[in-house]
PDB file of C-alpha atoms in Angstrom:
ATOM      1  CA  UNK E  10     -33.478  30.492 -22.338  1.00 43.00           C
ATOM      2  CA  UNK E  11     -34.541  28.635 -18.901  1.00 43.00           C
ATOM      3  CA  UNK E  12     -31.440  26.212 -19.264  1.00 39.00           C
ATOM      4  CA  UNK E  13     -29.057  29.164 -20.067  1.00 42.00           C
ATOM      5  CA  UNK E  14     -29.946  31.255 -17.154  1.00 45.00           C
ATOM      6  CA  UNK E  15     -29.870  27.632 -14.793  1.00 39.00           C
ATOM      7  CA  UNK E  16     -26.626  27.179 -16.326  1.00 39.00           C
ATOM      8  CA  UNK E  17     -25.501  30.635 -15.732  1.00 44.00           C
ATOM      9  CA  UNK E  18     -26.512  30.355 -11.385  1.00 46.00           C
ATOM     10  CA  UNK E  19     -24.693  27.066 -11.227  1.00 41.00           C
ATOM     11  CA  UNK E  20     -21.605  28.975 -12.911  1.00 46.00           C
ATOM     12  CA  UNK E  21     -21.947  31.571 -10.253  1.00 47.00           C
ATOM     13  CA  UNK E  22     -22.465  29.005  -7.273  1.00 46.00           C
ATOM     14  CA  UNK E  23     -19.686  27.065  -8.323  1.00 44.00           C
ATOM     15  CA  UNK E  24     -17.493  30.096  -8.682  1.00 47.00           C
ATOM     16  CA  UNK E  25     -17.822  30.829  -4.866  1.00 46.00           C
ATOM     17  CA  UNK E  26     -17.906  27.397  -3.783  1.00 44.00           C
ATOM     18  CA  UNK E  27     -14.904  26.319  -5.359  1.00 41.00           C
ATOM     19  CA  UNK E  28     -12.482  28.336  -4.841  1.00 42.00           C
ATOM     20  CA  UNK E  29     -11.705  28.045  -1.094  1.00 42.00           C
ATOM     21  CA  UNK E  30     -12.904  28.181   2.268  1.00 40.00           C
ATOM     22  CA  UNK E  31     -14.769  31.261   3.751  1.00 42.00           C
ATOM     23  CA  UNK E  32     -11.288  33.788   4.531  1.00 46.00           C
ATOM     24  CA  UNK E  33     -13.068  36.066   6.955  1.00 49.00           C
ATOM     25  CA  UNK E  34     -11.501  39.459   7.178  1.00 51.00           C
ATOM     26  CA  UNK E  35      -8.792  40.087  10.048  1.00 57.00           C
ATOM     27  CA  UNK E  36     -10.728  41.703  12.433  1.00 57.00           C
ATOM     28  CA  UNK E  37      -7.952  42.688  14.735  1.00 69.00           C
ATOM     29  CA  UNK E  38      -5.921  44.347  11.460  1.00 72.00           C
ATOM     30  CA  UNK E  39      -4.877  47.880  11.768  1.00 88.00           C
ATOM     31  CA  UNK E  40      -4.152  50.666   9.516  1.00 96.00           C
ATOM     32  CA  UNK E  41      -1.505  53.158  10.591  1.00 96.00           C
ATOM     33  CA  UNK E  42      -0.275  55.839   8.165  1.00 95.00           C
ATOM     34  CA  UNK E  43       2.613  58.281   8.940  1.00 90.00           C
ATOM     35  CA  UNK E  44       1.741  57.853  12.993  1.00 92.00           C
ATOM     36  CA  UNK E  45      -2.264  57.996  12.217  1.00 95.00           C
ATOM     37  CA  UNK E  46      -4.573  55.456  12.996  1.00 96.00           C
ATOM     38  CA  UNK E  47      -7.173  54.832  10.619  1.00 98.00           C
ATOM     39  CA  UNK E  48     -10.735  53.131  11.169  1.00 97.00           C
ATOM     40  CA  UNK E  49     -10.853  50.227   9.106  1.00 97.00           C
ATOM     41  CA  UNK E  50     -13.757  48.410  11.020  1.00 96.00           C
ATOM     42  CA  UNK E  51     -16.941  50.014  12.814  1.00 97.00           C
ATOM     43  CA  UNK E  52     -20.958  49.732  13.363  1.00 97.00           C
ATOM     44  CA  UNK E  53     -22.700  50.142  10.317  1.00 98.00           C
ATOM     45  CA  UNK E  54     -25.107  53.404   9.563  1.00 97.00           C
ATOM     46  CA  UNK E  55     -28.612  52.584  10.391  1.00 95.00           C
ATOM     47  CA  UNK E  56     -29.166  52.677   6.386  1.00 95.00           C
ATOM     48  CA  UNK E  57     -26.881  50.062   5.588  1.00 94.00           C
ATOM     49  CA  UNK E  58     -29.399  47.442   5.380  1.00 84.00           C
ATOM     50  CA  UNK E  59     -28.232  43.918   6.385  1.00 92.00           C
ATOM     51  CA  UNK E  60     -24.595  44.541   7.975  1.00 96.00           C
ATOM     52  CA  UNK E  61     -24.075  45.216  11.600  1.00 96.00           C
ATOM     53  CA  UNK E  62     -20.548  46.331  11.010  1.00 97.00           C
ATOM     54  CA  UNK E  63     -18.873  48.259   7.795  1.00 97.00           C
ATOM     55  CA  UNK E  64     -15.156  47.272   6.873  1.00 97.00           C
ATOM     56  CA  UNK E  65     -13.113  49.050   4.970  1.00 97.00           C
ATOM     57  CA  UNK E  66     -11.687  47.260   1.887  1.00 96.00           C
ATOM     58  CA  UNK E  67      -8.040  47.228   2.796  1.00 97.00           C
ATOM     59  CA  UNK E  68      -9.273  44.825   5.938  1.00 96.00           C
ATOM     60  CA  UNK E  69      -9.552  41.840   2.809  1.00 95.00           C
ATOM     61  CA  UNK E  70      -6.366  42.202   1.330  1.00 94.00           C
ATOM     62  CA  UNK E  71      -2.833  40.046   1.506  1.00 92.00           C
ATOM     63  CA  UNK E  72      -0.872  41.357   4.025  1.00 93.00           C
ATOM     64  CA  UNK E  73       1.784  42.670   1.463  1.00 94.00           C
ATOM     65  CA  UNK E  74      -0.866  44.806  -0.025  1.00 95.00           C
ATOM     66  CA  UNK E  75      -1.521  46.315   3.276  1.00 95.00           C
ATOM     67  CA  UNK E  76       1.503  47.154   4.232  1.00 96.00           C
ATOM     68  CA  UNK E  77       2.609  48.986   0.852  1.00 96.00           C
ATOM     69  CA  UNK E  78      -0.350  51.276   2.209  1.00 97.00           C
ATOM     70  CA  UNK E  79       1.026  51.897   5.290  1.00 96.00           C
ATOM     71  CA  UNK E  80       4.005  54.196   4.062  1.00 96.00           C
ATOM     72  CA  UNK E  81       3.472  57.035   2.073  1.00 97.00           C
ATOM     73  CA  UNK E  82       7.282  56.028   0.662  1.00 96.00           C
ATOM     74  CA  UNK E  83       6.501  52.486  -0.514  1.00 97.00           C
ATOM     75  CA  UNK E  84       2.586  53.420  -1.869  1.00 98.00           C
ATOM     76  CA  UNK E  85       2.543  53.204  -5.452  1.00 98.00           C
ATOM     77  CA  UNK E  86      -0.377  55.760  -5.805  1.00 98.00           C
ATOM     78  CA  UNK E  87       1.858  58.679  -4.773  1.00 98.00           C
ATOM     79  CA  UNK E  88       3.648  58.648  -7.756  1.00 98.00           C
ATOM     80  CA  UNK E  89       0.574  59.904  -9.397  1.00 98.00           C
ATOM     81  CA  UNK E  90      -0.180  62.280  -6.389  1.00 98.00           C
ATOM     82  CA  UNK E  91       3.066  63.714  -7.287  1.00 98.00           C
ATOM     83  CA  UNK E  92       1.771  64.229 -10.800  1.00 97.00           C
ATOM     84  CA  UNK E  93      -0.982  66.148  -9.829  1.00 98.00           C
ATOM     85  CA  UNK E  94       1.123  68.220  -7.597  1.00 98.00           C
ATOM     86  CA  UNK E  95       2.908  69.569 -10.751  1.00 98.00           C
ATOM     87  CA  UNK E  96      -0.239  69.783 -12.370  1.00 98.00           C
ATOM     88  CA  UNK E  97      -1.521  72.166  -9.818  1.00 98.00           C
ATOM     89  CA  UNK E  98       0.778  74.187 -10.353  1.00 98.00           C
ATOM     90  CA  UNK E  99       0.852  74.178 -14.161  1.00 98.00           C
ATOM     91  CA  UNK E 100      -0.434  77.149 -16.232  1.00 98.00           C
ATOM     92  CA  UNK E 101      -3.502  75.594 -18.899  1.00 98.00           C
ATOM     93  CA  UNK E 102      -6.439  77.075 -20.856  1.00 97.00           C
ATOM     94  CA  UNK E 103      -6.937  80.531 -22.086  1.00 98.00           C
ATOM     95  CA  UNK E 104      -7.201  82.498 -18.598  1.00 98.00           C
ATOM     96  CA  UNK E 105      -3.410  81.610 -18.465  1.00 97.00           C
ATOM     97  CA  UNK E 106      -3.996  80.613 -14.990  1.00 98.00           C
ATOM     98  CA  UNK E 107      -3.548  77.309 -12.880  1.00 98.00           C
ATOM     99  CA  UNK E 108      -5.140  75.719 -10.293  1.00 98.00           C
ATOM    100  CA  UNK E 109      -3.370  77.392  -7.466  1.00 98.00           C
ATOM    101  CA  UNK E 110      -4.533  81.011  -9.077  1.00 97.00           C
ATOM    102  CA  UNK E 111      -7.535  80.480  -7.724  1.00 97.00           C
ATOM    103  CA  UNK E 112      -6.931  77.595  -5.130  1.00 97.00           C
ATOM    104  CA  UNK E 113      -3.593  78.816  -3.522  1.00 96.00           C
ATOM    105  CA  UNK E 114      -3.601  76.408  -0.690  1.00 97.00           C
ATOM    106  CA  UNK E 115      -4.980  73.072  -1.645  1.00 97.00           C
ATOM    107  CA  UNK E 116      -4.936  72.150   2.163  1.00 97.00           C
ATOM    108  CA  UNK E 117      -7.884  74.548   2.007  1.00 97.00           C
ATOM    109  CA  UNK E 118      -9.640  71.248   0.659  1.00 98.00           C
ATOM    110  CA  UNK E 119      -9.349  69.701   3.539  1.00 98.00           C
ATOM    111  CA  UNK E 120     -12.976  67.908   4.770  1.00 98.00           C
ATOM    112  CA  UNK E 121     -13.975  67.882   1.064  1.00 98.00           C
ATOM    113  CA  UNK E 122     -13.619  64.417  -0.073  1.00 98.00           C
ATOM    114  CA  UNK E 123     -14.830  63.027   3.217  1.00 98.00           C
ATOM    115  CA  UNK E 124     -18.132  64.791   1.981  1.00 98.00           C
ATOM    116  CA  UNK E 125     -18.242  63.689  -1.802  1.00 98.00           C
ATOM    117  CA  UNK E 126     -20.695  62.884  -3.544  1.00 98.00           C
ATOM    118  CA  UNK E 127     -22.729  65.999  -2.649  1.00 98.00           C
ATOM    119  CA  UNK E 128     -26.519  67.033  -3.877  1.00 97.00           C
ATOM    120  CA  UNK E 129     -26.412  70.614  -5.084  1.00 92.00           C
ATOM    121  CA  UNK E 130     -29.390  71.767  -7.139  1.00 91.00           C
ATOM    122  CA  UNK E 131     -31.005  68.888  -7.178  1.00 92.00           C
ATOM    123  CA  UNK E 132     -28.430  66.942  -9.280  1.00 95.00           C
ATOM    124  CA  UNK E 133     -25.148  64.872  -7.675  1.00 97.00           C
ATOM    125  CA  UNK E 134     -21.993  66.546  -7.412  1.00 97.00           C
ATOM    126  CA  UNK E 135     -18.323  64.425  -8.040  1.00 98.00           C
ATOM    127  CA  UNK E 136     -15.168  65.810  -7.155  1.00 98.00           C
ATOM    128  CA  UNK E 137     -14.477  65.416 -10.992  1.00 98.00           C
ATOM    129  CA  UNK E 138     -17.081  67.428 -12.213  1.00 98.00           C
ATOM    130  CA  UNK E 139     -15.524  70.049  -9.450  1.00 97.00           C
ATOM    131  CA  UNK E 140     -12.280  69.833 -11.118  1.00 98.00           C
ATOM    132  CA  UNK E 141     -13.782  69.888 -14.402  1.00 98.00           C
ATOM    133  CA  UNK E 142     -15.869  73.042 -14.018  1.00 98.00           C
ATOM    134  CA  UNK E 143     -12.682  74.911 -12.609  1.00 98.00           C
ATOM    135  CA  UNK E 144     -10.862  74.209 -15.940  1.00 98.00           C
ATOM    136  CA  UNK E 145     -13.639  75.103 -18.452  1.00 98.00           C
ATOM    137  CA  UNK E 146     -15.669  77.601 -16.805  1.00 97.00           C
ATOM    138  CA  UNK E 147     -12.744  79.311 -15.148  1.00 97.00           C
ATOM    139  CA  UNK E 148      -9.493  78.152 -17.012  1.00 98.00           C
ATOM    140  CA  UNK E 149     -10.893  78.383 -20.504  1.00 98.00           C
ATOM    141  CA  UNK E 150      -9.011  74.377 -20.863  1.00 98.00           C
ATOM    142  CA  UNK E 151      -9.981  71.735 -21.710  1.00 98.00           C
ATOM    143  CA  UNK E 152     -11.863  69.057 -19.537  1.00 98.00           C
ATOM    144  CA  UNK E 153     -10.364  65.898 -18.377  1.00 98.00           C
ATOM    145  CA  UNK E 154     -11.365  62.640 -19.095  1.00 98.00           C
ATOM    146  CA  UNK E 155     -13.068  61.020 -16.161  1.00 98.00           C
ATOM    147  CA  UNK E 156     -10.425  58.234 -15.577  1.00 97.00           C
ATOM    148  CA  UNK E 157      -7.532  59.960 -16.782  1.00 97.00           C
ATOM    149  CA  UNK E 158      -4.639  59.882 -15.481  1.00 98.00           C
ATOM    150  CA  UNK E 159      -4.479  63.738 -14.887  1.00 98.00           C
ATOM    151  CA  UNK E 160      -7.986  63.521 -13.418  1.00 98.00           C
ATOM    152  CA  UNK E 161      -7.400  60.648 -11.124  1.00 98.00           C
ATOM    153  CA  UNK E 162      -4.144  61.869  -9.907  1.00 98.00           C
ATOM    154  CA  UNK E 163      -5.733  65.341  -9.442  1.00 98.00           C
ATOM    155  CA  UNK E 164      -8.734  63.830  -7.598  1.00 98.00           C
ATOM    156  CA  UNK E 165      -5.971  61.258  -5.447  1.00 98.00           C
ATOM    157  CA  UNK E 166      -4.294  64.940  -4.365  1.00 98.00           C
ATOM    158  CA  UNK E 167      -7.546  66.999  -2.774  1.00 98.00           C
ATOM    159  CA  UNK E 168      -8.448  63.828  -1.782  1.00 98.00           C
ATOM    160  CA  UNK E 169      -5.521  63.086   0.378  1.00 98.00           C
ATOM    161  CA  UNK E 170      -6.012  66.370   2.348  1.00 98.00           C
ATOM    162  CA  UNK E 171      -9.089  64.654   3.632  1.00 98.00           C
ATOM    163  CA  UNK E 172      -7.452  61.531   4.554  1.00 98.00           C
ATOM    164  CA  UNK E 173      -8.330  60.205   8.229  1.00 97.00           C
ATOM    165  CA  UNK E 174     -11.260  61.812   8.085  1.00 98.00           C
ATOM    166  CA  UNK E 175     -14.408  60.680   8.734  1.00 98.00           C
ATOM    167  CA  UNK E 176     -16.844  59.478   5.478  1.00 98.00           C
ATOM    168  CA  UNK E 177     -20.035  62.006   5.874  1.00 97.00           C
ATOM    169  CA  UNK E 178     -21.926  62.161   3.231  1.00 98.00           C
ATOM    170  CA  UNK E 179     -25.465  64.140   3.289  1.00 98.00           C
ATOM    171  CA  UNK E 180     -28.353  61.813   2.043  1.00 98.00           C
ATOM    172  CA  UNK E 181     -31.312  64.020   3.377  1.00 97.00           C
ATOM    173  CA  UNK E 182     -33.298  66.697   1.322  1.00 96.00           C
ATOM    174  CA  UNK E 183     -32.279  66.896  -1.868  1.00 96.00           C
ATOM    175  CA  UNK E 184     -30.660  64.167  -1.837  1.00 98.00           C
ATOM    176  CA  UNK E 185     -32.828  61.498  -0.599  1.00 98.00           C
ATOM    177  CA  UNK E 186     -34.464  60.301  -3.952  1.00 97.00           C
ATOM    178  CA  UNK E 187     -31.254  59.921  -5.442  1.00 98.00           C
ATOM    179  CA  UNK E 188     -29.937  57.732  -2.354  1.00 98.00           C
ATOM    180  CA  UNK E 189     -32.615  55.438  -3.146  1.00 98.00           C
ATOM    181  CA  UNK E 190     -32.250  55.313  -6.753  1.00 98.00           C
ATOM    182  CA  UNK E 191     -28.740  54.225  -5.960  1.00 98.00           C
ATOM    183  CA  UNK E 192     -30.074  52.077  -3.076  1.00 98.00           C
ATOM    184  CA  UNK E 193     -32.329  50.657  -5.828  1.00 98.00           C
ATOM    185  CA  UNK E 194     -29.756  50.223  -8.478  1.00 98.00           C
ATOM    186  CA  UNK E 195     -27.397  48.385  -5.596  1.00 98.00           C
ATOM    187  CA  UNK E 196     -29.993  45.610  -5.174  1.00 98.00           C
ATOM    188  CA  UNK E 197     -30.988  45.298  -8.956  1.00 98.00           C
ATOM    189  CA  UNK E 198     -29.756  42.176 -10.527  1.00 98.00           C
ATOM    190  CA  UNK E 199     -27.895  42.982 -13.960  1.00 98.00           C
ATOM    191  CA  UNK E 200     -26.334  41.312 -16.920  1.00 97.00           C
ATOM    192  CA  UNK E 201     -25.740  37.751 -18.574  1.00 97.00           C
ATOM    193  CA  UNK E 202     -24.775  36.303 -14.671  1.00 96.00           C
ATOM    194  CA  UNK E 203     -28.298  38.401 -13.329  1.00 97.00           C
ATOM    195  CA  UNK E 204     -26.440  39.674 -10.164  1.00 97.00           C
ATOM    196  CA  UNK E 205     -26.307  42.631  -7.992  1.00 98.00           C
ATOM    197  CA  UNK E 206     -23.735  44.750  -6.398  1.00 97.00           C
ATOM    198  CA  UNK E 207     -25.217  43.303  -3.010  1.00 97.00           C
ATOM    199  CA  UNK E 208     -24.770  39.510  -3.866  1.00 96.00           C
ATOM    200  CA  UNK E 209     -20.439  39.790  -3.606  1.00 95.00           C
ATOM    201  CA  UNK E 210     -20.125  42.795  -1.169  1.00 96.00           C
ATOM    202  CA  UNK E 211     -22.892  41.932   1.065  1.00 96.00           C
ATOM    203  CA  UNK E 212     -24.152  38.527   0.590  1.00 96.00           C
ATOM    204  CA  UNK E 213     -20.460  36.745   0.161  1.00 95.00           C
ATOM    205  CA  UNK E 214     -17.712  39.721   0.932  1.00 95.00           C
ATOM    206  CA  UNK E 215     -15.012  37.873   3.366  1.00 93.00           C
ATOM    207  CA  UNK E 216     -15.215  34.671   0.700  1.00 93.00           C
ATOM    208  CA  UNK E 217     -13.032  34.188  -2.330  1.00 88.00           C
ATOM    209  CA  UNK E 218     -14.238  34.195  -6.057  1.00 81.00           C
ATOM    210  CA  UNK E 219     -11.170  33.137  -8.241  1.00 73.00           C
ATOM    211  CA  UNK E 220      -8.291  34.585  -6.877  1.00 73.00           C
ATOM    212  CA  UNK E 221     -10.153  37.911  -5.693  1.00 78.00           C
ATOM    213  CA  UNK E 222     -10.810  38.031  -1.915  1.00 88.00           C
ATOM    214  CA  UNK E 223     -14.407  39.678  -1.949  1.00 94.00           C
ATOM    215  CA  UNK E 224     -14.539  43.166   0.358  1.00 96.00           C
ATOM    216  CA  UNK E 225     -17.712  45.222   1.256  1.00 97.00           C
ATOM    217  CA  UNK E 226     -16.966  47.658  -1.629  1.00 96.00           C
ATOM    218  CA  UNK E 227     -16.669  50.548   0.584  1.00 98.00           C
ATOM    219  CA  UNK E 228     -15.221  53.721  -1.660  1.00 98.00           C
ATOM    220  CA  UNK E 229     -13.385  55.338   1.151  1.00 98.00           C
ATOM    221  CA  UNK E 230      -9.908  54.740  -0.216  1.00 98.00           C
ATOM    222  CA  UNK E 231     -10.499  55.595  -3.632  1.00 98.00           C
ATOM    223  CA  UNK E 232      -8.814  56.897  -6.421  1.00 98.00           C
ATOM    224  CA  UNK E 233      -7.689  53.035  -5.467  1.00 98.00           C
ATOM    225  CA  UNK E 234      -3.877  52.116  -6.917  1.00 98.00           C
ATOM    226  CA  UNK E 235      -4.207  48.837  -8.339  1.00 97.00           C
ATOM    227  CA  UNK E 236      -1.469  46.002  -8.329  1.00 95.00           C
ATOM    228  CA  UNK E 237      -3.785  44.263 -11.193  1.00 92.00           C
ATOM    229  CA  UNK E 238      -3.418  46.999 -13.610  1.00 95.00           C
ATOM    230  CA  UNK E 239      -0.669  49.362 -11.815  1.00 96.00           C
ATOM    231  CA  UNK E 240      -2.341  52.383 -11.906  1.00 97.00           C
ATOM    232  CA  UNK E 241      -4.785  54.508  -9.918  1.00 98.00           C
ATOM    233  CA  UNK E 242      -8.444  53.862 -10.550  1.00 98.00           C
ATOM    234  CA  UNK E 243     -11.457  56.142 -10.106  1.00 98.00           C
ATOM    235  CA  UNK E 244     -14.881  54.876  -8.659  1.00 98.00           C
ATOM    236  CA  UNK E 245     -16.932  55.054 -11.795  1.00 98.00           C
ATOM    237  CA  UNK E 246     -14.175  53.045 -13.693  1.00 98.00           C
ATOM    238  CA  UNK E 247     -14.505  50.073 -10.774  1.00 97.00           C
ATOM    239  CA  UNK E 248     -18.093  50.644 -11.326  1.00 98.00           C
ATOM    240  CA  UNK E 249     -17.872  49.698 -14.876  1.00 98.00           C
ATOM    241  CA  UNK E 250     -15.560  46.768 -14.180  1.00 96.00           C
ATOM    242  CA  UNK E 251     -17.956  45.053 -12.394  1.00 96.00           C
ATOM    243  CA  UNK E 252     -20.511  45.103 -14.515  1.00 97.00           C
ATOM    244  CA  UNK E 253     -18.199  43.650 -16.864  1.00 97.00           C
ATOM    245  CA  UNK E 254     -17.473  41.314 -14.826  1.00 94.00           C
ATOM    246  CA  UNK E 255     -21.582  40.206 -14.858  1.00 96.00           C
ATOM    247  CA  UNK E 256     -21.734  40.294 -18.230  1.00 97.00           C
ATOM    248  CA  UNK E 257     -23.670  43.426 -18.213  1.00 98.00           C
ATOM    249  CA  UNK E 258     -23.360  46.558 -20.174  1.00 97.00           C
ATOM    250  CA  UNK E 259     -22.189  49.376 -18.017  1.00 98.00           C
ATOM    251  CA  UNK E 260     -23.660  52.897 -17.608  1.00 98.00           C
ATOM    252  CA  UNK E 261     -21.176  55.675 -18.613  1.00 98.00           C
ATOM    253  CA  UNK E 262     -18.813  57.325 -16.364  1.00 98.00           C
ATOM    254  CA  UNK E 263     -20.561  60.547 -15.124  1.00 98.00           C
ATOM    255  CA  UNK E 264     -24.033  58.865 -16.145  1.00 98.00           C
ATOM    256  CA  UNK E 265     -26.966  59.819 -13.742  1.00 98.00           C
ATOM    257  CA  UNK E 266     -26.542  55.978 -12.873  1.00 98.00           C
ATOM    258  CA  UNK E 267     -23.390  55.751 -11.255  1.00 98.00           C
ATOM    259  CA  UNK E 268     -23.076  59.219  -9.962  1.00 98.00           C
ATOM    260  CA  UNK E 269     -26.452  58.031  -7.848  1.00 98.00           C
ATOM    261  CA  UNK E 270     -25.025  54.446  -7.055  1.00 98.00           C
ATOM    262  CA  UNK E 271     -21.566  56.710  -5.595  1.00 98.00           C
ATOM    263  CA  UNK E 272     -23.739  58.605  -3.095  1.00 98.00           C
ATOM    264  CA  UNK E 273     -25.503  55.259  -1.931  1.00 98.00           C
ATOM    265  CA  UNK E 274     -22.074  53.610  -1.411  1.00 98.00           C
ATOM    266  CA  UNK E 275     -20.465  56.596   0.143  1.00 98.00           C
ATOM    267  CA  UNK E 276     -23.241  56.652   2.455  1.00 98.00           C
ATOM    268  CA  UNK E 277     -22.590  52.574   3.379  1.00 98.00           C
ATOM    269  CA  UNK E 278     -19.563  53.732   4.841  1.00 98.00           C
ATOM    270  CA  UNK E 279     -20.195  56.105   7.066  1.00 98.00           C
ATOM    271  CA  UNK E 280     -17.296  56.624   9.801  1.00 97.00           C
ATOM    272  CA  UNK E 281     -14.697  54.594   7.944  1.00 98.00           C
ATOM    273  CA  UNK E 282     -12.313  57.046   7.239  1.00 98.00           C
ATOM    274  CA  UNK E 283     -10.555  58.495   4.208  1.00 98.00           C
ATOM    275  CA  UNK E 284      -7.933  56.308   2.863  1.00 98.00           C
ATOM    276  CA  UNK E 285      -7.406  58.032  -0.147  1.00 97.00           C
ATOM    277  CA  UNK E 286      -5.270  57.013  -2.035  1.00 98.00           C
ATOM    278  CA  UNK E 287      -5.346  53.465  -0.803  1.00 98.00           C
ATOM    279  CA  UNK E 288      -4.217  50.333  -2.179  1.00 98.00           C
ATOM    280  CA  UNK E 289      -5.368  47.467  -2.915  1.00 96.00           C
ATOM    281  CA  UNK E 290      -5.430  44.217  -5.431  1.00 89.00           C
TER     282      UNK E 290
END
């Protein structure tokens, strides 16, 4: 067992120090969307233990990637916004009503994913368990699946009326044990390759593994559209692939877990601003 895990570290080690020289993020890059200038780099919260300054993940990526984001026209995760535009609009469930029955303007949901995760009742709220409770509760349909397509693309649309806003999430009250259960579960070492979420995106983000350029893991830009697997992806389901990734077997989408693990990221990047939906590798 000793020589597998020693075996194991040098695998790691020589994944990082192999593939390249340190590629420090651009510091001078800028994001500007339809005339808007977006804050990609600032000083870290107080809470964000070991950084002095937060970057936002779009900061580490090829230059071609950054500029599909910079034009509503050329980003590939509008597509999908303009699948949950229809949806909005579409009539589902028993009540025979639609989103915009209830929700007639959803620029009334403006501020709301620059707040997300939220602690109500004790127990983490997601913007998909939001969208979920609408249908059941108040649609009579049926729920989504987490990282659906209908549920990302939904989540991508109220997102983007928060975009350029501010990430503020609340992580007093309520919500302070479950900020440090996801503080916790940040720093725990997991899996086959015993790492932690803080050993790529805060002990080696700005350096290469393989042919990924290693960010902060800041959420702000997520539902994220991926050029790896062309289609939008939802925080839990990046969640899961890196635990993969470790060798380790992942919570569940929704679990207690990662909805915990959300609000401690979230919180990380505090004034980077909402990029959803961004883009990215």
């Amino acid at each position: 067992m000793e020589k597998t895990s020693f075996l194991l570290s040098m695998m790691v080690a020589a994944a990082f120090a192999a593939t390249a020289s340190i590629a420090q993020a651009d510091e001078s890059a800028s994001l500007e969307i339809e005339g808007e200038t977006f804050v990609t780099k600032t000083k870290a919260p107080a809470h964000a233990e070991n950084l002095d300054e937060i970057y936002s993940g779009w900061v580490f990526r090829a230059d071609e990637t950054q500029t599909l984001q910079t034009d509503d026209f050329d980003n590939p995760g509008f597509v999908f916004v303009d699948t949950a535009m229809d949806l909005y609009e579409e009539v589902d469930g028993t009540a025979d009503k639609a989103c915009s029955s209830c929700h007639e303007n959803v620029e009334d949901f403006k501020g709301l994913r620059a707040a997300m995760p939220r602690v109500k009742d004790g127990k983490v709220q997601t913007m998909e368990e939001i969208i979920n409770n609408c249908r059941t509760e108040h649609m009579g349909a049926k729920a989504w699946k987490w990282s659906g397509t209908q549920m990302s693309s939904m989540v991508a649309y109220i997102g983007l009326q928060s975009r350029g806003m501010p990430v503020k999430v609340a992580i007093d009250g309520d919500a302070k044990p479950i900020w440090e259960q996801g503080k916790k579960l940040y720093y725990s070492r997991f899996g086959q390759l015993d790492m932690a979420c803080s050993n790529c995106h805060e002990d080696n983000y700005g350096n290469m593994i393989r042919a990924d350029h290693l960010s902060q893991g800041q959420i702000n830009g997520f539902p994220t559209y991926r050029l790896k697997n062309a289609k939008l992806n939802s925080i839990h389901g990046r969640f899961k692939g890196c635990m993969k990734n470790i060798r380790a077997e992942p919570f569940k989408e929704g679990s207690d877990e990662f909805k915990a693990l959300q609000l401690y990221l979230a919180s990380r990047g505090a004034g980077l601003t909402v990029e959803t939906p961004s883009v990215r590798n």
